[in-house]
One Martini backbone bead per residue (centre of mass of N, CA, C, O) as a GRO file, in nm:
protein
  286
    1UNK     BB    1   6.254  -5.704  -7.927
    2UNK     BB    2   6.052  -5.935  -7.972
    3UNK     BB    3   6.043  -6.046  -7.708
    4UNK     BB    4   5.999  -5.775  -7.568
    5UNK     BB    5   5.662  -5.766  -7.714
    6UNK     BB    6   5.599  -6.096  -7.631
    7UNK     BB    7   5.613  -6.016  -7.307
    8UNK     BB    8   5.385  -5.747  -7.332
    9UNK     BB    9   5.134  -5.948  -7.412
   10UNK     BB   10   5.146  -6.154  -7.195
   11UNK     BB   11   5.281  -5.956  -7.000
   12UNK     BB   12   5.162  -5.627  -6.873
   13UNK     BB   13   5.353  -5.593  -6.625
   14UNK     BB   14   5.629  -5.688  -6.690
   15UNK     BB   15   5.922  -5.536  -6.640
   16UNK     BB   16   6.117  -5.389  -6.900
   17UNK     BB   17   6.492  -5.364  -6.940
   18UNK     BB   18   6.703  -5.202  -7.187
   19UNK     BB   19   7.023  -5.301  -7.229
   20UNK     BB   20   7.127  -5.131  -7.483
   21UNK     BB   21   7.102  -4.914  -7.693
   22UNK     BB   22   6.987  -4.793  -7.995
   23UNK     BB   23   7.092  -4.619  -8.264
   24UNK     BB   24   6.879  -4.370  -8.271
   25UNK     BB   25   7.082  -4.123  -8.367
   26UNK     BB   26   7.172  -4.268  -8.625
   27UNK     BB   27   6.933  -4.443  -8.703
   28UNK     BB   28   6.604  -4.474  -8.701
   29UNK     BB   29   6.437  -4.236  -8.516
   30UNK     BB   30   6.143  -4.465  -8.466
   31UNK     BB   31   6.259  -4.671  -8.247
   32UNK     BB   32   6.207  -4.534  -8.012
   33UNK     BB   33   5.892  -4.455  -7.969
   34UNK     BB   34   5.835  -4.794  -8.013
   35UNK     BB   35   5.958  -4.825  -7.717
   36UNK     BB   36   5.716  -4.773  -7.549
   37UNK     BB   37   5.545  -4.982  -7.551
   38UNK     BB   38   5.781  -5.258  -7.460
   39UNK     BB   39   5.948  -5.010  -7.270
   40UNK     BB   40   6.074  -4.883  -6.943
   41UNK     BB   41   6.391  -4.914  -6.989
   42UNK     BB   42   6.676  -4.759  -7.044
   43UNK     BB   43   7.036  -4.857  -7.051
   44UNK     BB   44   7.321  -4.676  -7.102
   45UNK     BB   45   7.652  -4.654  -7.237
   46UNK     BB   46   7.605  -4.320  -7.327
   47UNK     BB   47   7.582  -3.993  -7.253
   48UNK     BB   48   7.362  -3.908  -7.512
   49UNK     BB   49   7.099  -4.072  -7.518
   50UNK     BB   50   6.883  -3.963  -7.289
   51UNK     BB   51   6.837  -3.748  -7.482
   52UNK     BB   52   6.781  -3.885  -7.773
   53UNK     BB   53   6.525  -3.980  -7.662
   54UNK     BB   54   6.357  -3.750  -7.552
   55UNK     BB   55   6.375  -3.601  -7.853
   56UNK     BB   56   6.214  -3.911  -7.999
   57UNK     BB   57   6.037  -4.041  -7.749
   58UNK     BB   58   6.154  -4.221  -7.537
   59UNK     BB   59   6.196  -4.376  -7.315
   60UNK     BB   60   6.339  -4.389  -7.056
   61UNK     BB   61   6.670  -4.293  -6.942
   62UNK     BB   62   6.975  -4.392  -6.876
   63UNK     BB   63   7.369  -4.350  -6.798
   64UNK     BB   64   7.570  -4.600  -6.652
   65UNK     BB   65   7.772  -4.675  -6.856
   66UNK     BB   66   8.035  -4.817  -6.954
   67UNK     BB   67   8.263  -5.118  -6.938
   68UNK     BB   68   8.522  -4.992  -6.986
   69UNK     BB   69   8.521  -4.855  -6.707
   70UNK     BB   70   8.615  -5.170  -6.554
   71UNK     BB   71   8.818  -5.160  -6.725
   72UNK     BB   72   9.138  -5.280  -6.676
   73UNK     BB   73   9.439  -5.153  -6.784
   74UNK     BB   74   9.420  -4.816  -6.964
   75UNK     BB   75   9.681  -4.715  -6.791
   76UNK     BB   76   9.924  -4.553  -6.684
   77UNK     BB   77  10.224  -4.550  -6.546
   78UNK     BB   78  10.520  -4.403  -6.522
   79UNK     BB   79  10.683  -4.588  -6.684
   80UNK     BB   80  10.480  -4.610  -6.915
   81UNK     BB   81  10.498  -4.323  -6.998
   82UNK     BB   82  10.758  -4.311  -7.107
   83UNK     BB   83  10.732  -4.473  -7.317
   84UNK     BB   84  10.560  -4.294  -7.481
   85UNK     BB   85  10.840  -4.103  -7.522
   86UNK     BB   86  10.976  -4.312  -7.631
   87UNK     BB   87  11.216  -4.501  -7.846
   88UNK     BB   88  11.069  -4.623  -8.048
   89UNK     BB   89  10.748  -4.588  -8.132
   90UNK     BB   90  10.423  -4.680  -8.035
   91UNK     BB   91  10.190  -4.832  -8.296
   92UNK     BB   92   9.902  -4.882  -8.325
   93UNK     BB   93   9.722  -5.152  -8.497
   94UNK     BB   94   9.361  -5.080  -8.603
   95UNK     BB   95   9.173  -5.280  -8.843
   96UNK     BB   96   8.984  -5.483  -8.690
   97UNK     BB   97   8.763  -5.777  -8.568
   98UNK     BB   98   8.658  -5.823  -8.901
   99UNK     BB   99   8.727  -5.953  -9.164
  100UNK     BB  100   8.652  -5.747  -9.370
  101UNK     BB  101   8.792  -5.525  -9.219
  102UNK     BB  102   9.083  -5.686  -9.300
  103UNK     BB  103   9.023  -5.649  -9.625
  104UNK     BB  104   9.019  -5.311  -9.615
  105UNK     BB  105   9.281  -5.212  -9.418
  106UNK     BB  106   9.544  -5.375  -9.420
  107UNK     BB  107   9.700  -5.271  -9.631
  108UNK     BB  108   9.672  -4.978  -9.606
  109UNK     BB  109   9.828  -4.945  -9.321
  110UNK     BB  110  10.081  -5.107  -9.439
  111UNK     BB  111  10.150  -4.856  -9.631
  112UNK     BB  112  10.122  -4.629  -9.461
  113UNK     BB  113  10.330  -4.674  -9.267
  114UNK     BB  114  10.592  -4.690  -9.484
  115UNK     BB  115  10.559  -4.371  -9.472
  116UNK     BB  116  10.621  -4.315  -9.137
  117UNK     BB  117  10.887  -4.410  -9.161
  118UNK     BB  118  10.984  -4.180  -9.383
  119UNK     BB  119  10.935  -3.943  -9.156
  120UNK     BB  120  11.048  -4.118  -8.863
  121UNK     BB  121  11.120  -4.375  -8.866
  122UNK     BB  122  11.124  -4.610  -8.641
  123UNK     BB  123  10.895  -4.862  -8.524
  124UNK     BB  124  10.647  -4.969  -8.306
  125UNK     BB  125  10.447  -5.237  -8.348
  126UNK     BB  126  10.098  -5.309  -8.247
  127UNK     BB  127   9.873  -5.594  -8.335
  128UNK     BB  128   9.553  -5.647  -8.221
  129UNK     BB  129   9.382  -5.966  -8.255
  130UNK     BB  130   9.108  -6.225  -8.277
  131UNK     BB  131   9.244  -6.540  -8.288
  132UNK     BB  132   9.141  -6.651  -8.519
  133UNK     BB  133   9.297  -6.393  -8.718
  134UNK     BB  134   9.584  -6.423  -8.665
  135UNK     BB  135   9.706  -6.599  -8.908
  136UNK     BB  136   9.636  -6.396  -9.121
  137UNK     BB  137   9.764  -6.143  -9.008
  138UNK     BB  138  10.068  -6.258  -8.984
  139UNK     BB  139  10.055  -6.313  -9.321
  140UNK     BB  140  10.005  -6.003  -9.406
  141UNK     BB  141  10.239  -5.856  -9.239
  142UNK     BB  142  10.538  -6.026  -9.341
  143UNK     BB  143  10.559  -5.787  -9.592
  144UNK     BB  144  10.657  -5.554  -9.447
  145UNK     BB  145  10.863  -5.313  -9.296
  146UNK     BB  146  10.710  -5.339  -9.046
  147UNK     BB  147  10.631  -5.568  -8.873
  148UNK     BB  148  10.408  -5.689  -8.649
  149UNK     BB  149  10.314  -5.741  -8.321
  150UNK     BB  150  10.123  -5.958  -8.250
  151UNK     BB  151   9.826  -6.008  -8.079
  152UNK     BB  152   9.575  -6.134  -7.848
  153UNK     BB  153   9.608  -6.090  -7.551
  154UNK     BB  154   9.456  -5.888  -7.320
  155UNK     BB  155   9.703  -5.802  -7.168
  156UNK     BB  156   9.875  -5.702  -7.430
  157UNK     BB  157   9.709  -5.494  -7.529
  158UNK     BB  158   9.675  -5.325  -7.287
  159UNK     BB  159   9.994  -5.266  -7.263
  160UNK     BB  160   9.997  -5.098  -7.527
  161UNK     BB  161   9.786  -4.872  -7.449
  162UNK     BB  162   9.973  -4.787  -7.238
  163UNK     BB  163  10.264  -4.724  -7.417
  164UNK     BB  164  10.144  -4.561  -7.633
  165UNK     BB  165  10.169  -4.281  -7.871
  166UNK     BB  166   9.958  -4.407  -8.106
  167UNK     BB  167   9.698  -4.454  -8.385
  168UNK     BB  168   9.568  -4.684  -8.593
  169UNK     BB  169   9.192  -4.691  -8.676
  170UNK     BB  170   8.908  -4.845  -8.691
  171UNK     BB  171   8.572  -4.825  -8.675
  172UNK     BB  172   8.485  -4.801  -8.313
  173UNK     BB  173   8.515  -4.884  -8.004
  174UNK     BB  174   8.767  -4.868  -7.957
  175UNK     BB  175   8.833  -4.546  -7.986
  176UNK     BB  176   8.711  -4.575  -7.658
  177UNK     BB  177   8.963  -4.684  -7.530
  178UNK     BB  178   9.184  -4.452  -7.636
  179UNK     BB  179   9.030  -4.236  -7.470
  180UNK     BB  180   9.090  -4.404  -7.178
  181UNK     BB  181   9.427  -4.394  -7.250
  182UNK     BB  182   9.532  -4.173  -7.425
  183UNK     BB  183   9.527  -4.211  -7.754
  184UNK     BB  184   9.588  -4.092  -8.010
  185UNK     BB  185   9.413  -4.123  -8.324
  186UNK     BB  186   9.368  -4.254  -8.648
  187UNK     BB  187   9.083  -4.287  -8.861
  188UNK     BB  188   8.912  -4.551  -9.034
  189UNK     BB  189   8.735  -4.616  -9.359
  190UNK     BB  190   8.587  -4.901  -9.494
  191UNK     BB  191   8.340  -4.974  -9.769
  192UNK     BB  192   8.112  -5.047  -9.978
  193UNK     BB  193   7.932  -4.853 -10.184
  194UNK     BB  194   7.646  -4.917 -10.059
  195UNK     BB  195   7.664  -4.879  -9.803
  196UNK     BB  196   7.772  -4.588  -9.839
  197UNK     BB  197   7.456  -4.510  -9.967
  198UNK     BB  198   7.302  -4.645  -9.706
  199UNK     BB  199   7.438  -4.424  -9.504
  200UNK     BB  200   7.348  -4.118  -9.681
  201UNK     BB  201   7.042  -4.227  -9.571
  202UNK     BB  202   7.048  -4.281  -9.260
  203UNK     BB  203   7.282  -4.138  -9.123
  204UNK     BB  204   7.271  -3.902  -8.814
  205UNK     BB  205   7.596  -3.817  -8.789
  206UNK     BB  206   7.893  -3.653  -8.791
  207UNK     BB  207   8.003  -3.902  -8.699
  208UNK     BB  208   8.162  -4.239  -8.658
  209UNK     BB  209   8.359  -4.163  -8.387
  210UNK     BB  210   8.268  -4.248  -8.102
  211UNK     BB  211   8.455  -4.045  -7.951
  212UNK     BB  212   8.338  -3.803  -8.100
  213UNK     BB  213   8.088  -3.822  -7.982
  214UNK     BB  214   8.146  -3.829  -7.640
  215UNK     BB  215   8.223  -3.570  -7.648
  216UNK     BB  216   8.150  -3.347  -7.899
  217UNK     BB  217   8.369  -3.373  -8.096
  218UNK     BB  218   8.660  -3.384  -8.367
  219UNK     BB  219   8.938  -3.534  -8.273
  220UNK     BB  220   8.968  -3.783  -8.440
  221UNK     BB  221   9.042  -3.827  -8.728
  222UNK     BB  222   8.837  -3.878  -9.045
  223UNK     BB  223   8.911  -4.138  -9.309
  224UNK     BB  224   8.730  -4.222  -9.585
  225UNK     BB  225   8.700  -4.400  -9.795
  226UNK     BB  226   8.846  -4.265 -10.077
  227UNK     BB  227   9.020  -4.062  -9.834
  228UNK     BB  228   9.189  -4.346  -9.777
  229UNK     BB  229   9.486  -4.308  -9.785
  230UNK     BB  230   9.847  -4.339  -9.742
  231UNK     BB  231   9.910  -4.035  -9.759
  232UNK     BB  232   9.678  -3.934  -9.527
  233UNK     BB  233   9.746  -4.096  -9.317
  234UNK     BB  234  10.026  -4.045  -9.255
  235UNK     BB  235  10.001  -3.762  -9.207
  236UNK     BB  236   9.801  -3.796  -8.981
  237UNK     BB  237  10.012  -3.944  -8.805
  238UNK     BB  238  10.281  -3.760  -8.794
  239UNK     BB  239  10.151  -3.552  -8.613
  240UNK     BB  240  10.119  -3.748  -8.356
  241UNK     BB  241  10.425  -3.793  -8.269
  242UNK     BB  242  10.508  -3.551  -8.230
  243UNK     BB  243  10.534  -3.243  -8.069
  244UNK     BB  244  10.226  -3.092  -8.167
  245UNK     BB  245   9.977  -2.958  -8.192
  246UNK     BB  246   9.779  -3.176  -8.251
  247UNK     BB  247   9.859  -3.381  -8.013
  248UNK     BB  248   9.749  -3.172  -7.778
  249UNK     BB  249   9.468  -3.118  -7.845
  250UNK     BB  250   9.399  -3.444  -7.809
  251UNK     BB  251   9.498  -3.468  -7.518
  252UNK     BB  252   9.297  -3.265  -7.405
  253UNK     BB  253   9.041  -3.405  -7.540
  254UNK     BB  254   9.056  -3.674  -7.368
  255UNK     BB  255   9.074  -3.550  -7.064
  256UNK     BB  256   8.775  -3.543  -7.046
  257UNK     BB  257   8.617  -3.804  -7.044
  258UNK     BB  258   8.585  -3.888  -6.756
  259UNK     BB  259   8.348  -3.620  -6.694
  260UNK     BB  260   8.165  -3.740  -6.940
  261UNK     BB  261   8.182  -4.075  -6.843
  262UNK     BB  262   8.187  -4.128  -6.519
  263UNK     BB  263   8.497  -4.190  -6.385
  264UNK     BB  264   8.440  -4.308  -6.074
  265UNK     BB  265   8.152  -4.385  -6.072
  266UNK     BB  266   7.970  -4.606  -6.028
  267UNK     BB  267   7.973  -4.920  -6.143
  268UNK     BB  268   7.753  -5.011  -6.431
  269UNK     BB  269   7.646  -5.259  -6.305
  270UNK     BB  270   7.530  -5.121  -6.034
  271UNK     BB  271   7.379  -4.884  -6.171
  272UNK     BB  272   7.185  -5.116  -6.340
  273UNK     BB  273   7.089  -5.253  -6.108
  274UNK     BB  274   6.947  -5.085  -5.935
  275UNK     BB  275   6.739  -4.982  -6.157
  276UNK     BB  276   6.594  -5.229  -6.185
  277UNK     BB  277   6.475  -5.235  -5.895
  278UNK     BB  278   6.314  -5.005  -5.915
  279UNK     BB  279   6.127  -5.081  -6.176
  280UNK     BB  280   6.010  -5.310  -6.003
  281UNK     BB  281   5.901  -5.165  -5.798
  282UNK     BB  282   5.720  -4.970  -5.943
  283UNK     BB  283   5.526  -5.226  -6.079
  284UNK     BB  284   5.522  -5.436  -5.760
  285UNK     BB  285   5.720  -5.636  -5.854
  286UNK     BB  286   5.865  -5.991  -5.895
   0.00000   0.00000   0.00000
């Protein structure tokens, strides 16, 4: 954004296109209207944000689609399906991408879980981690009472997404993978005290689960801070895993993804390409 700032200084014709709007519905949303200065459109990743800049006054704003949308392989075959409702269960475990994130979750987890083993017996665990992370979480997992299989491998992963019958999940992006593949999951999130007394006064959102924002409803429960236990974990994962209420209204509330996220429609780098191209025309071109 200063760059694209010091460009309508200097150029003040020139189209100006912000691909990836800022998180102005969650926190600052003075920062909408201010981009109205140097931001002639906005490419949007989620479906609701169009709505968040016209009501903060910010630039025009369009829709294209998350990425995602694009990724082939989150969804599964006939006989993938089958696996997700074969035993032992596989169980994702995504405890975060980034070092802290996997300081703050993967004990509780590993905890969480060895309740959920008692509850249900054996489990098929498999946790995606991003390669540098692997050798730390392959050590930190090696006396869990069921180890998972730690995966790296970008098709290892999808191919978990499409198999897996729950997840157990830190709040993030993944949220919205899990819901285009359809795997119920509970959220977890734990940060420092800090953090989250600046978030109690800054974030502006009734859920942090990106999946629940998409949605419009809080479909994948969602336990924070201290009330992030290995008791309430568990309960709320077996709840997920046999044929329950609560697992069959998350799979109908998933089911709606596609309708909301217009999955089927125009590829987003497609319909974002479209975009720059009017905007530029209507400026007088390039």
């Amino acid at each position: 954004h200063r760059v694209a700032r010091r460009v309508r200084r200097w150029l003040p014709l020139l189209p100006i296109v912000d691909y990836v709007s800022p998180s102005v519905w969650a926190w600052r949303p003075g920062r909408a209207r201010a981009m109205r200065a140097y931001v002639d459109h906005i490419l949007a990743l989620l479906p609701f944000e169009p709505d968040a800049h016209a009501r903060l006054g910010g630039p025009a704003c369009t829709y294209v689609g998350h990425p995602l949308i694009e990724q082939v392989g989150l969804r599964p075959n006939p006989q993938e399906a089958l696996r997700r409702r074969a035993d032992p269960p596989r169980i994702l475990v995504l405890p975060g991408s980034r070092s802290g994130e996997i300081a703050r979750h993967l004990d509780l987890f590993g905890t969480a879980l060895a309740r959920v083993r008692a509850a249900c017996g054996e489990l098929d665990l498999v946790l995606p981690t991003p390669a540098h992370l692997a050798d730390r979480v392959h050590s930190q997992t090696r006396a869990w009472e069921i180890p998972p299989r730690v995966v790296v491998d970008p098709g290892e992963k999808r191919a978990a997404f499409r198999t897996a019958r729950a997840a157990l999940a830190a709040s993030g992006t993944v949220t919205l993978e899990l819901a285009i593949a359809g795997v119920p999951a509970v959220v977890a999130y734990r940060v420092s005290l800090i953090e989250e007394l600046i978030a109690k006064l800054l974030v502006r959102v009734p859920t942090i689960v990106l999946a629940n924002l998409v949605l419009g409803a809080n479909v994948m429960p969602e336990i924070l801070q201290r009330a992030a236990t290995p008791p309430r974990l568990a309960e709320a994962l077996v709840a997920l895993i046999s044929d329950t209420p609560q697992r069959q209204l998350q799979i109908e509330a998933l089911g709606r993804i596609d309708a909301v996220m217009n999955v089927g429609g125009p590829p987003p780098s497609v319909h974002a390409a479209e975009i720059v191209l009017a905007v530029a025309d209507a400026r007088g071109g390039v």
